[in-house]
Amino acid sequence: MKKLIGSRKFHLLKTSVFISGSGSNLKNLIKFSLTKKSPIKIILVVSSNSKAKGLNLAKKYKIKYKVYDFKKKIKDENKILISLKKDKIDLICLAGFMKILSKKFIKKFNGKILNIHPSLLPKYKGLNTHLRAINNNEKFSGCTVHFVNSKLDSGKIILQKKVKIHKKDTPRILAKKILKEEHILYPKALIKVFSSL
Ligand code: GRF
């Protein structure tokens, strides 16, 4: 897929977005992908949850989607790999995807999987980041876009955004503030890494 920017043609990266829940990052990435600045085109949405609200977005924007419950993880991952190959997917964006991909899967897509995490990594890897940050009396938290490697939330950091934690912030309020920043950060990170390709 070629796109004309200025007088230069470049290829849009065929992208699959993996989700599990509400899909606000997916929505944001879809909108971004329709802008001139975007180096990606979203071809496939993969969800680990058949009830994920994000699937409605795939339907709305007529993007192909597939659901795998990951009960048989390796089997599902193999099916996903076949699907990604069939659609010639160049890049995977994890966006609120709540499953941990196997080392084998990650190796097959080495350097081509990005994730967004709601903390200032390397702090607060894993779940319940907001609660842990508040309980530790942190003054700041934030979000991070990073490459995915075989260790959870440990791949090379692309971009981060700091968010101030106010005394009155509950995990819910903080999550909301950070999510807003996530929506700015993910497109920025994609531009940073891929726009020069
Ligand atoms: C985001 O905060 C993301 O960083 C985290 O889960 C949340 C998903 O939100 N991993 P959404 O599904 O994109 O709305």
JSON list of C-alpha atoms and ligand atoms in Angstrom, two decimals:
[
{"chain": "A", "resi": 1, "resn": "MET", "atom": "CA", "xyz": [0.00, 0.00, 0.00]},
{"chain": "A", "resi": 2, "resn": "LYS", "atom": "CA", "xyz": [1.63, 3.28, -1.07]},
{"chain": "A", "resi": 3, "resn": "LYS", "atom": "CA", "xyz": [0.84, 6.74, 0.14]},
{"chain": "A", "resi": 4, "resn": "LEU", "atom": "CA", "xyz": [1.99, 10.01, -1.38]},
{"chain": "A", "resi": 5, "resn": "ILE", "atom": "CA", "xyz": [3.50, 12.46, 1.09]},
{"chain": "A", "resi": 6, "resn": "GLY", "atom": "CA", "xyz": [4.94, 15.57, -0.50]},
{"chain": "A", "resi": 7, "resn": "SER", "atom": "CA", "xyz": [6.61, 14.19, -3.57]},
{"chain": "A", "resi": 8, "resn": "ARG", "atom": "CA", "xyz": [7.64, 10.96, -1.81]},
{"chain": "A", "resi": 9, "resn": "LYS", "atom": "CA", "xyz": [5.83, 7.67, -1.85]},
{"chain": "A", "resi": 10, "resn": "PHE", "atom": "CA", "xyz": [6.12, 5.37, 1.13]},
{"chain": "A", "resi": 11, "resn": "HIS", "atom": "CA", "xyz": [4.58, 2.16, 2.20]},
{"chain": "A", "resi": 12, "resn": "LEU", "atom": "CA", "xyz": [1.94, 2.08, 4.89]},
{"chain": "A", "resi": 13, "resn": "LEU", "atom": "CA", "xyz": [2.65, -0.62, 7.42]},
{"chain": "A", "resi": 14, "resn": "LYS", "atom": "CA", "xyz": [-0.07, -3.21, 7.41]},
{"chain": "A", "resi": 15, "resn": "THR", "atom": "CA", "xyz": [-1.04, -3.27, 11.03]},
{"chain": "A", "resi": 16, "resn": "SER", "atom": "CA", "xyz": [-2.98, -5.54, 13.35]},
{"chain": "A", "resi": 17, "resn": "VAL", "atom": "CA", "xyz": [-4.26, -4.13, 16.63]},
{"chain": "A", "resi": 18, "resn": "PHE", "atom": "CA", "xyz": [-4.74, -6.58, 19.52]},
{"chain": "A", "resi": 19, "resn": "ILE", "atom": "CA", "xyz": [-7.37, -5.69, 22.12]},
{"chain": "A", "resi": 20, "resn": "SER", "atom": "CA", "xyz": [-9.27, -7.21, 25.04]},
{"chain": "A", "resi": 21, "resn": "GLY", "atom": "CA", "xyz": [-11.62, -4.49, 26.29]},
{"chain": "A", "resi": 22, "resn": "SER", "atom": "CA", "xyz": [-13.11, -1.11, 25.66]},
{"chain": "A", "resi": 23, "resn": "GLY", "atom": "CA", "xyz": [-10.81, -0.30, 22.78]},
{"chain": "A", "resi": 24, "resn": "SER", "atom": "CA", "xyz": [-10.38, 3.43, 23.26]},
{"chain": "A", "resi": 25, "resn": "ASN", "atom": "CA", "xyz": [-6.78, 3.11, 22.07]},
{"chain": "A", "resi": 26, "resn": "LEU", "atom": "CA", "xyz": [-8.01, 1.13, 19.08]},
{"chain": "A", "resi": 27, "resn": "LYS", "atom": "CA", "xyz": [-10.50, 3.89, 18.26]},
{"chain": "A", "resi": 28, "resn": "ASN", "atom": "CA", "xyz": [-7.76, 6.44, 18.51]},
{"chain": "A", "resi": 29, "resn": "LEU", "atom": "CA", "xyz": [-5.40, 4.40, 16.33]},
{"chain": "A", "resi": 30, "resn": "ILE", "atom": "CA", "xyz": [-8.11, 3.90, 13.70]},
{"chain": "A", "resi": 31, "resn": "LYS", "atom": "CA", "xyz": [-8.71, 7.66, 13.58]},
{"chain": "A", "resi": 32, "resn": "PHE", "atom": "CA", "xyz": [-4.97, 8.32, 13.43]},
{"chain": "A", "resi": 33, "resn": "SER", "atom": "CA", "xyz": [-4.52, 5.76, 10.66]},
{"chain": "A", "resi": 34, "resn": "LEU", "atom": "CA", "xyz": [-6.95, 7.74, 8.52]},
{"chain": "A", "resi": 35, "resn": "THR", "atom": "CA", "xyz": [-4.82, 10.89, 8.73]},
{"chain": "A", "resi": 36, "resn": "LYS", "atom": "CA", "xyz": [-2.06, 11.94, 6.37]},
{"chain": "A", "resi": 37, "resn": "LYS", "atom": "CA", "xyz": [0.60, 11.65, 9.06]},
{"chain": "A", "resi": 38, "resn": "SER", "atom": "CA", "xyz": [-0.02, 7.98, 9.72]},
{"chain": "A", "resi": 39, "resn": "PRO", "atom": "CA", "xyz": [2.60, 5.39, 8.73]},
{"chain": "A", "resi": 40, "resn": "ILE", "atom": "CA", "xyz": [0.09, 2.57, 9.41]},
{"chain": "A", "resi": 41, "resn": "LYS", "atom": "CA", "xyz": [-3.03, 1.09, 7.90]},
{"chain": "A", "resi": 42, "resn": "ILE", "atom": "CA", "xyz": [-5.11, -1.11, 10.18]},
{"chain": "A", "resi": 43, "resn": "ILE", "atom": "CA", "xyz": [-5.97, -4.33, 8.41]},
{"chain": "A", "resi": 44, "resn": "LEU", "atom": "CA", "xyz": [-6.94, -6.67, 11.24]},
{"chain": "A", "resi": 45, "resn": "VAL", "atom": "CA", "xyz": [-8.21, -6.45, 14.80]},
{"chain": "A", "resi": 46, "resn": "VAL", "atom": "CA", "xyz": [-7.52, -9.40, 17.08]},
{"chain": "A", "resi": 47, "resn": "SER", "atom": "CA", "xyz": [-9.46, -9.67, 20.33]},
{"chain": "A", "resi": 48, "resn": "SER", "atom": "CA", "xyz": [-9.00, -12.09, 23.20]},
{"chain": "A", "resi": 49, "resn": "ASN", "atom": "CA", "xyz": [-12.55, -11.35, 24.31]},
{"chain": "A", "resi": 50, "resn": "SER", "atom": "CA", "xyz": [-15.70, -11.89, 22.26]},
{"chain": "A", "resi": 51, "resn": "LYS", "atom": "CA", "xyz": [-17.48, -9.22, 24.32]},
{"chain": "A", "resi": 52, "resn": "ALA", "atom": "CA", "xyz": [-14.81, -6.56, 23.89]},
{"chain": "A", "resi": 53, "resn": "LYS", "atom": "CA", "xyz": [-16.48, -3.25, 23.13]},
{"chain": "A", "resi": 54, "resn": "GLY", "atom": "CA", "xyz": [-13.62, -2.52, 20.77]},
{"chain": "A", "resi": 55, "resn": "LEU", "atom": "CA", "xyz": [-15.01, -5.10, 18.34]},
{"chain": "A", "resi": 56, "resn": "ASN", "atom": "CA", "xyz": [-17.87, -2.73, 17.56]},
{"chain": "A", "resi": 57, "resn": "LEU", "atom": "CA", "xyz": [-15.30, -0.27, 16.29]},
{"chain": "A", "resi": 58, "resn": "ALA", "atom": "CA", "xyz": [-13.85, -2.85, 13.93]},
{"chain": "A", "resi": 59, "resn": "LYS", "atom": "CA", "xyz": [-17.39, -3.44, 12.63]},
{"chain": "A", "resi": 60, "resn": "LYS", "atom": "CA", "xyz": [-18.11, 0.28, 12.36]},
{"chain": "A", "resi": 61, "resn": "TYR", "atom": "CA", "xyz": [-14.92, 0.98, 10.42]},
{"chain": "A", "resi": 62, "resn": "LYS", "atom": "CA", "xyz": [-15.25, -2.23, 8.37]},
{"chain": "A", "resi": 63, "resn": "ILE", "atom": "CA", "xyz": [-11.97, -3.66, 9.59]},
{"chain": "A", "resi": 64, "resn": "LYS", "atom": "CA", "xyz": [-11.58, -7.40, 9.59]},
{"chain": "A", "resi": 65, "resn": "TYR", "atom": "CA", "xyz": [-11.59, -8.85, 13.12]},
{"chain": "A", "resi": 66, "resn": "LYS", "atom": "CA", "xyz": [-10.97, -12.19, 14.76]},
{"chain": "A", "resi": 67, "resn": "VAL", "atom": "CA", "xyz": [-11.57, -13.44, 18.28]},
{"chain": "A", "resi": 68, "resn": "TYR", "atom": "CA", "xyz": [-9.44, -15.99, 20.10]},
{"chain": "A", "resi": 69, "resn": "ASP", "atom": "CA", "xyz": [-10.13, -16.78, 23.74]},
{"chain": "A", "resi": 70, "resn": "PHE", "atom": "CA", "xyz": [-6.56, -17.98, 24.38]},
{"chain": "A", "resi": 71, "resn": "LYS", "atom": "CA", "xyz": [-7.83, -20.98, 26.40]},
{"chain": "A", "resi": 72, "resn": "LYS", "atom": "CA", "xyz": [-5.51, -23.02, 24.21]},
{"chain": "A", "resi": 73, "resn": "LYS", "atom": "CA", "xyz": [-2.87, -20.35, 23.93]},
{"chain": "A", "resi": 74, "resn": "ILE", "atom": "CA", "xyz": [-0.36, -22.02, 21.62]},
{"chain": "A", "resi": 75, "resn": "LYS", "atom": "CA", "xyz": [-3.08, -23.24, 19.27]},
{"chain": "A", "resi": 76, "resn": "ASP", "atom": "CA", "xyz": [-4.64, -19.79, 19.14]},
{"chain": "A", "resi": 77, "resn": "GLU", "atom": "CA", "xyz": [-1.29, -18.12, 18.64]},
{"chain": "A", "resi": 78, "resn": "ASN", "atom": "CA", "xyz": [-0.57, -20.43, 15.71]},
{"chain": "A", "resi": 79, "resn": "LYS", "atom": "CA", "xyz": [-3.92, -19.56, 14.17]},
{"chain": "A", "resi": 80, "resn": "ILE", "atom": "CA", "xyz": [-3.18, -15.87, 14.66]},
{"chain": "A", "resi": 81, "resn": "LEU", "atom": "CA", "xyz": [0.23, -16.25, 13.02]},
{"chain": "A", "resi": 82, "resn": "ILE", "atom": "CA", "xyz": [-1.40, -17.86, 9.98]},
{"chain": "A", "resi": 83, "resn": "SER", "atom": "CA", "xyz": [-3.88, -15.03, 9.81]},
{"chain": "A", "resi": 84, "resn": "LEU", "atom": "CA", "xyz": [-1.18, -12.37, 10.13]},
{"chain": "A", "resi": 85, "resn": "LYS", "atom": "CA", "xyz": [0.82, -14.02, 7.38]},
{"chain": "A", "resi": 86, "resn": "LYS", "atom": "CA", "xyz": [-2.21, -14.24, 5.11]},
{"chain": "A", "resi": 87, "resn": "ASP", "atom": "CA", "xyz": [-2.86, -10.53, 5.53]},
{"chain": "A", "resi": 88, "resn": "LYS", "atom": "CA", "xyz": [0.85, -9.74, 5.17]},
{"chain": "A", "resi": 89, "resn": "ILE", "atom": "CA", "xyz": [0.83, -7.91, 8.50]},
{"chain": "A", "resi": 90, "resn": "ASP", "atom": "CA", "xyz": [4.01, -5.87, 9.13]},
{"chain": "A", "resi": 91, "resn": "LEU", "atom": "CA", "xyz": [3.26, -4.56, 12.60]},
{"chain": "A", "resi": 92, "resn": "ILE", "atom": "CA", "xyz": [1.28, -5.49, 15.71]},
{"chain": "A", "resi": 93, "resn": "CYS", "atom": "CA", "xyz": [0.04, -2.80, 18.09]},
{"chain": "A", "resi": 94, "resn": "LEU", "atom": "CA", "xyz": [-1.07, -4.14, 21.45]},
{"chain": "A", "resi": 95, "resn": "ALA", "atom": "CA", "xyz": [-3.72, -1.80, 22.83]},
{"chain": "A", "resi": 96, "resn": "GLY", "atom": "CA", "xyz": [-5.22, -2.95, 26.10]},
{"chain": "A", "resi": 97, "resn": "PHE", "atom": "CA", "xyz": [-4.48, -6.57, 25.17]},
{"chain": "A", "resi": 98, "resn": "MET", "atom": "CA", "xyz": [-4.65, -8.55, 28.41]},
{"chain": "A", "resi": 99, "resn": "LYS", "atom": "CA", "xyz": [-2.93, -11.78, 27.36]},
{"chain": "A", "resi": 100, "resn": "ILE", "atom": "CA", "xyz": [0.76, -12.50, 27.54]},
{"chain": "A", "resi": 101, "resn": "LEU", "atom": "CA", "xyz": [2.12, -13.61, 24.20]},
{"chain": "A", "resi": 102, "resn": "SER", "atom": "CA", "xyz": [4.52, -16.57, 24.16]},
{"chain": "A", "resi": 103, "resn": "LYS", "atom": "CA", "xyz": [8.24, -16.15, 23.54]},
{"chain": "A", "resi": 104, "resn": "LYS", "atom": "CA", "xyz": [7.84, -18.09, 20.31]},
{"chain": "A", "resi": 105, "resn": "PHE", "atom": "CA", "xyz": [5.17, -15.72, 19.03]},
{"chain": "A", "resi": 106, "resn": "ILE", "atom": "CA", "xyz": [7.19, -12.65, 19.97]},
{"chain": "A", "resi": 107, "resn": "LYS", "atom": "CA", "xyz": [10.28, -14.07, 18.29]},
{"chain": "A", "resi": 108, "resn": "LYS", "atom": "CA", "xyz": [8.35, -14.55, 15.05]},
{"chain": "A", "resi": 109, "resn": "PHE", "atom": "CA", "xyz": [7.43, -10.84, 15.11]},
{"chain": "A", "resi": 110, "resn": "ASN", "atom": "CA", "xyz": [10.66, -9.66, 16.64]},
{"chain": "A", "resi": 111, "resn": "GLY", "atom": "CA", "xyz": [10.90, -5.87, 16.73]},
{"chain": "A", "resi": 112, "resn": "LYS", "atom": "CA", "xyz": [7.49, -5.54, 15.13]},
{"chain": "A", "resi": 113, "resn": "ILE", "atom": "CA", "xyz": [5.26, -5.54, 18.21]},
{"chain": "A", "resi": 114, "resn": "LEU", "atom": "CA", "xyz": [4.50, -2.35, 20.13]},
{"chain": "A", "resi": 115, "resn": "ASN", "atom": "CA", "xyz": [2.60, -2.01, 23.39]},
{"chain": "A", "resi": 116, "resn": "ILE", "atom": "CA", "xyz": [1.16, 0.82, 25.44]},
{"chain": "A", "resi": 117, "resn": "HIS", "atom": "CA", "xyz": [1.41, 0.50, 29.19]},
{"chain": "A", "resi": 118, "resn": "PRO", "atom": "CA", "xyz": [-0.23, 2.77, 31.78]},
{"chain": "A", "resi": 119, "resn": "SER", "atom": "CA", "xyz": [2.82, 3.57, 33.89]},
{"chain": "A", "resi": 120, "resn": "LEU", "atom": "CA", "xyz": [6.23, 5.15, 33.60]},
{"chain": "A", "resi": 121, "resn": "LEU", "atom": "CA", "xyz": [8.13, 1.94, 32.87]},
{"chain": "A", "resi": 122, "resn": "PRO", "atom": "CA", "xyz": [10.27, 0.37, 34.24]},
{"chain": "A", "resi": 123, "resn": "LYS", "atom": "CA", "xyz": [8.05, 1.26, 37.21]},
{"chain": "A", "resi": 124, "resn": "TYR", "atom": "CA", "xyz": [4.84, -0.70, 37.74]},
{"chain": "A", "resi": 125, "resn": "LYS", "atom": "CA", "xyz": [5.02, -3.44, 35.18]},
{"chain": "A", "resi": 126, "resn": "GLY", "atom": "CA", "xyz": [1.99, -5.73, 35.02]},
{"chain": "A", "resi": 127, "resn": "LEU", "atom": "CA", "xyz": [-1.48, -5.03, 36.40]},
{"chain": "A", "resi": 128, "resn": "ASN", "atom": "CA", "xyz": [-3.07, -2.52, 38.83]},
{"chain": "A", "resi": 129, "resn": "THR", "atom": "CA", "xyz": [-0.52, 0.13, 37.98]},
{"chain": "A", "resi": 130, "resn": "HIS", "atom": "CA", "xyz": [-2.62, 3.09, 39.15]},
{"chain": "A", "resi": 131, "resn": "LEU", "atom": "CA", "xyz": [-3.47, 1.62, 42.54]},
{"chain": "A", "resi": 132, "resn": "ARG", "atom": "CA", "xyz": [0.15, 0.70, 43.17]},
{"chain": "A", "resi": 133, "resn": "ALA", "atom": "CA", "xyz": [1.43, 4.13, 42.14]},
{"chain": "A", "resi": 134, "resn": "ILE", "atom": "CA", "xyz": [-1.09, 5.88, 44.42]},
{"chain": "A", "resi": 135, "resn": "ASN", "atom": "CA", "xyz": [-0.40, 3.53, 47.34]},
{"chain": "A", "resi": 136, "resn": "ASN", "atom": "CA", "xyz": [3.32, 4.24, 46.98]},
{"chain": "A", "resi": 137, "resn": "ASN", "atom": "CA", "xyz": [2.64, 7.98, 47.22]},
{"chain": "A", "resi": 138, "resn": "GLU", "atom": "CA", "xyz": [4.15, 8.61, 43.80]},
{"chain": "A", "resi": 139, "resn": "LYS", "atom": "CA", "xyz": [3.98, 12.22, 42.67]},
{"chain": "A", "resi": 140, "resn": "PHE", "atom": "CA", "xyz": [3.85, 11.20, 39.01]},
{"chain": "A", "resi": 141, "resn": "SER", "atom": "CA", "xyz": [2.72, 8.32, 36.92]},
{"chain": "A", "resi": 142, "resn": "GLY", "atom": "CA", "xyz": [2.10, 8.22, 33.18]},
{"chain": "A", "resi": 143, "resn": "CYS", "atom": "CA", "xyz": [2.23, 5.99, 30.17]},
{"chain": "A", "resi": 144, "resn": "THR", "atom": "CA", "xyz": [4.82, 4.32, 28.00]},
{"chain": "A", "resi": 145, "resn": "VAL", "atom": "CA", "xyz": [4.92, 3.04, 24.43]},
{"chain": "A", "resi": 146, "resn": "HIS", "atom": "CA", "xyz": [7.55, 0.35, 24.05]},
{"chain": "A", "resi": 147, "resn": "PHE", "atom": "CA", "xyz": [8.68, -2.50, 21.85]},
{"chain": "A", "resi": 148, "resn": "VAL", "atom": "CA", "xyz": [7.62, -5.90, 23.12]},
{"chain": "A", "resi": 149, "resn": "ASN", "atom": "CA", "xyz": [10.28, -8.41, 24.00]},
{"chain": "A", "resi": 150, "resn": "SER", "atom": "CA", "xyz": [10.03, -11.73, 25.78]},
{"chain": "A", "resi": 151, "resn": "LYS", "atom": "CA", "xyz": [9.99, -10.13, 29.25]},
{"chain": "A", "resi": 152, "resn": "LEU", "atom": "CA", "xyz": [6.74, -8.52, 30.42]},
{"chain": "A", "resi": 153, "resn": "ASP", "atom": "CA", "xyz": [6.65, -4.74, 29.88]},
{"chain": "A", "resi": 154, "resn": "SER", "atom": "CA", "xyz": [10.43, -4.66, 29.52]},
{"chain": "A", "resi": 155, "resn": "GLY", "atom": "CA", "xyz": [11.17, -3.92, 25.85]},
{"chain": "A", "resi": 156, "resn": "LYS", "atom": "CA", "xyz": [12.90, -0.81, 24.55]},
{"chain": "A", "resi": 157, "resn": "ILE", "atom": "CA", "xyz": [11.01, 2.36, 25.43]},
{"chain": "A", "resi": 158, "resn": "ILE", "atom": "CA", "xyz": [9.92, 4.53, 22.51]},
{"chain": "A", "resi": 159, "resn": "LEU", "atom": "CA", "xyz": [8.11, 7.38, 24.27]},
{"chain": "A", "resi": 160, "resn": "GLN", "atom": "CA", "xyz": [6.73, 8.24, 27.68]},
{"chain": "A", "resi": 161, "resn": "LYS", "atom": "CA", "xyz": [4.40, 10.89, 29.04]},
{"chain": "A", "resi": 162, "resn": "LYS", "atom": "CA", "xyz": [4.37, 11.96, 32.67]},
{"chain": "A", "resi": 163, "resn": "VAL", "atom": "CA", "xyz": [1.08, 12.68, 34.46]},
{"chain": "A", "resi": 164, "resn": "LYS", "atom": "CA", "xyz": [0.87, 14.36, 37.85]},
{"chain": "A", "resi": 165, "resn": "ILE", "atom": "CA", "xyz": [-0.86, 12.43, 40.62]},
{"chain": "A", "resi": 166, "resn": "HIS", "atom": "CA", "xyz": [-2.97, 14.72, 42.77]},
{"chain": "A", "resi": 167, "resn": "LYS", "atom": "CA", "xyz": [-3.70, 13.93, 46.41]},
{"chain": "A", "resi": 168, "resn": "LYS", "atom": "CA", "xyz": [-7.37, 13.36, 45.65]},
{"chain": "A", "resi": 169, "resn": "ASP", "atom": "CA", "xyz": [-6.77, 11.04, 42.69]},
{"chain": "A", "resi": 170, "resn": "THR", "atom": "CA", "xyz": [-8.35, 7.60, 42.92]},
{"chain": "A", "resi": 171, "resn": "PRO", "atom": "CA", "xyz": [-7.07, 4.81, 40.64]},
{"chain": "A", "resi": 172, "resn": "ARG", "atom": "CA", "xyz": [-10.10, 5.46, 38.44]},
{"chain": "A", "resi": 173, "resn": "ILE", "atom": "CA", "xyz": [-9.44, 9.18, 38.10]},
{"chain": "A", "resi": 174, "resn": "LEU", "atom": "CA", "xyz": [-5.77, 8.56, 37.42]},
{"chain": "A", "resi": 175, "resn": "ALA", "atom": "CA", "xyz": [-6.58, 5.88, 34.83]},
{"chain": "A", "resi": 176, "resn": "LYS", "atom": "CA", "xyz": [-8.81, 8.36, 33.03]},
{"chain": "A", "resi": 177, "resn": "LYS", "atom": "CA", "xyz": [-6.16, 11.08, 33.02]},
{"chain": "A", "resi": 178, "resn": "ILE", "atom": "CA", "xyz": [-3.51, 8.67, 31.78]},
{"chain": "A", "resi": 179, "resn": "LEU", "atom": "CA", "xyz": [-5.75, 7.17, 29.10]},
{"chain": "A", "resi": 180, "resn": "LYS", "atom": "CA", "xyz": [-6.19, 10.64, 27.63]},
{"chain": "A", "resi": 181, "resn": "GLU", "atom": "CA", "xyz": [-2.40, 10.91, 27.34]},
{"chain": "A", "resi": 182, "resn": "GLU", "atom": "CA", "xyz": [-2.15, 7.39, 25.91]},
{"chain": "A", "resi": 183, "resn": "HIS", "atom": "CA", "xyz": [-4.28, 8.53, 23.00]},
{"chain": "A", "resi": 184, "resn": "ILE", "atom": "CA", "xyz": [-1.74, 11.23, 22.19]},
{"chain": "A", "resi": 185, "resn": "LEU", "atom": "CA", "xyz": [1.33, 9.12, 22.87]},
{"chain": "A", "resi": 186, "resn": "TYR", "atom": "CA", "xyz": [0.64, 6.03, 20.72]},
{"chain": "A", "resi": 187, "resn": "PRO", "atom": "CA", "xyz": [0.35, 7.91, 17.40]},
{"chain": "A", "resi": 188, "resn": "LYS", "atom": "CA", "xyz": [3.41, 10.01, 18.33]},
{"chain": "A", "resi": 189, "resn": "ALA", "atom": "CA", "xyz": [5.40, 6.84, 18.99]},
{"chain": "A", "resi": 190, "resn": "LEU", "atom": "CA", "xyz": [4.35, 5.35, 15.65]},
{"chain": "A", "resi": 191, "resn": "ILE", "atom": "CA", "xyz": [5.43, 8.50, 13.86]},
{"chain": "A", "resi": 192, "resn": "LYS", "atom": "CA", "xyz": [8.73, 8.53, 15.76]},
{"chain": "A", "resi": 193, "resn": "VAL", "atom": "CA", "xyz": [9.61, 4.95, 14.86]},
{"chain": "A", "resi": 194, "resn": "PHE", "atom": "CA", "xyz": [8.15, 4.50, 11.43]},
{"chain": "A", "resi": 195, "resn": "SER", "atom": "CA", "xyz": [7.73, 7.78, 9.62]},
{"chain": "A", "resi": 196, "resn": "SER", "atom": "CA", "xyz": [11.25, 7.78, 8.26]},
{"chain": "A", "resi": 197, "resn": "LEU", "atom": "CA", "xyz": [10.83, 4.32, 6.67]},
{"chain": "B", "resi": 1, "resn": "GRF", "atom": "C1", "xyz": [-5.06, 1.23, 28.72]},
{"chain": "B", "resi": 1, "resn": "GRF", "atom": "O1", "xyz": [-4.83, 2.00, 29.86]},
{"chain": "B", "resi": 1, "resn": "GRF", "atom": "C2", "xyz": [-3.83, 0.44, 28.34]},
{"chain": "B", "resi": 1, "resn": "GRF", "atom": "O2", "xyz": [-2.64, 1.12, 28.56]},
{"chain": "B", "resi": 1, "resn": "GRF", "atom": "C3", "xyz": [-3.95, -0.72, 29.30]},
{"chain": "B", "resi": 1, "resn": "GRF", "atom": "O3", "xyz": [-5.33, -1.04, 29.30]},
{"chain": "B", "resi": 1, "resn": "GRF", "atom": "C4", "xyz": [-6.08, 0.13, 28.98]},
{"chain": "B", "resi": 1, "resn": "GRF", "atom": "C5", "xyz": [-6.89, -0.23, 27.78]},
{"chain": "B", "resi": 1, "resn": "GRF", "atom": "O4", "xyz": [-7.74, 0.75, 27.40]},
{"chain": "B", "resi": 1, "resn": "GRF", "atom": "N1", "xyz": [-3.07, -1.79, 28.94]},
{"chain": "B", "resi": 1, "resn": "GRF", "atom": "P1", "xyz": [-8.53, 0.67, 26.02]},
{"chain": "B", "resi": 1, "resn": "GRF", "atom": "O5", "xyz": [-9.09, -0.75, 25.86]},
{"chain": "B", "resi": 1, "resn": "GRF", "atom": "O6", "xyz": [-7.61, 1.02, 24.90]},
{"chain": "B", "resi": 1, "resn": "GRF", "atom": "O7", "xyz": [-9.64, 1.67, 26.18]}
]
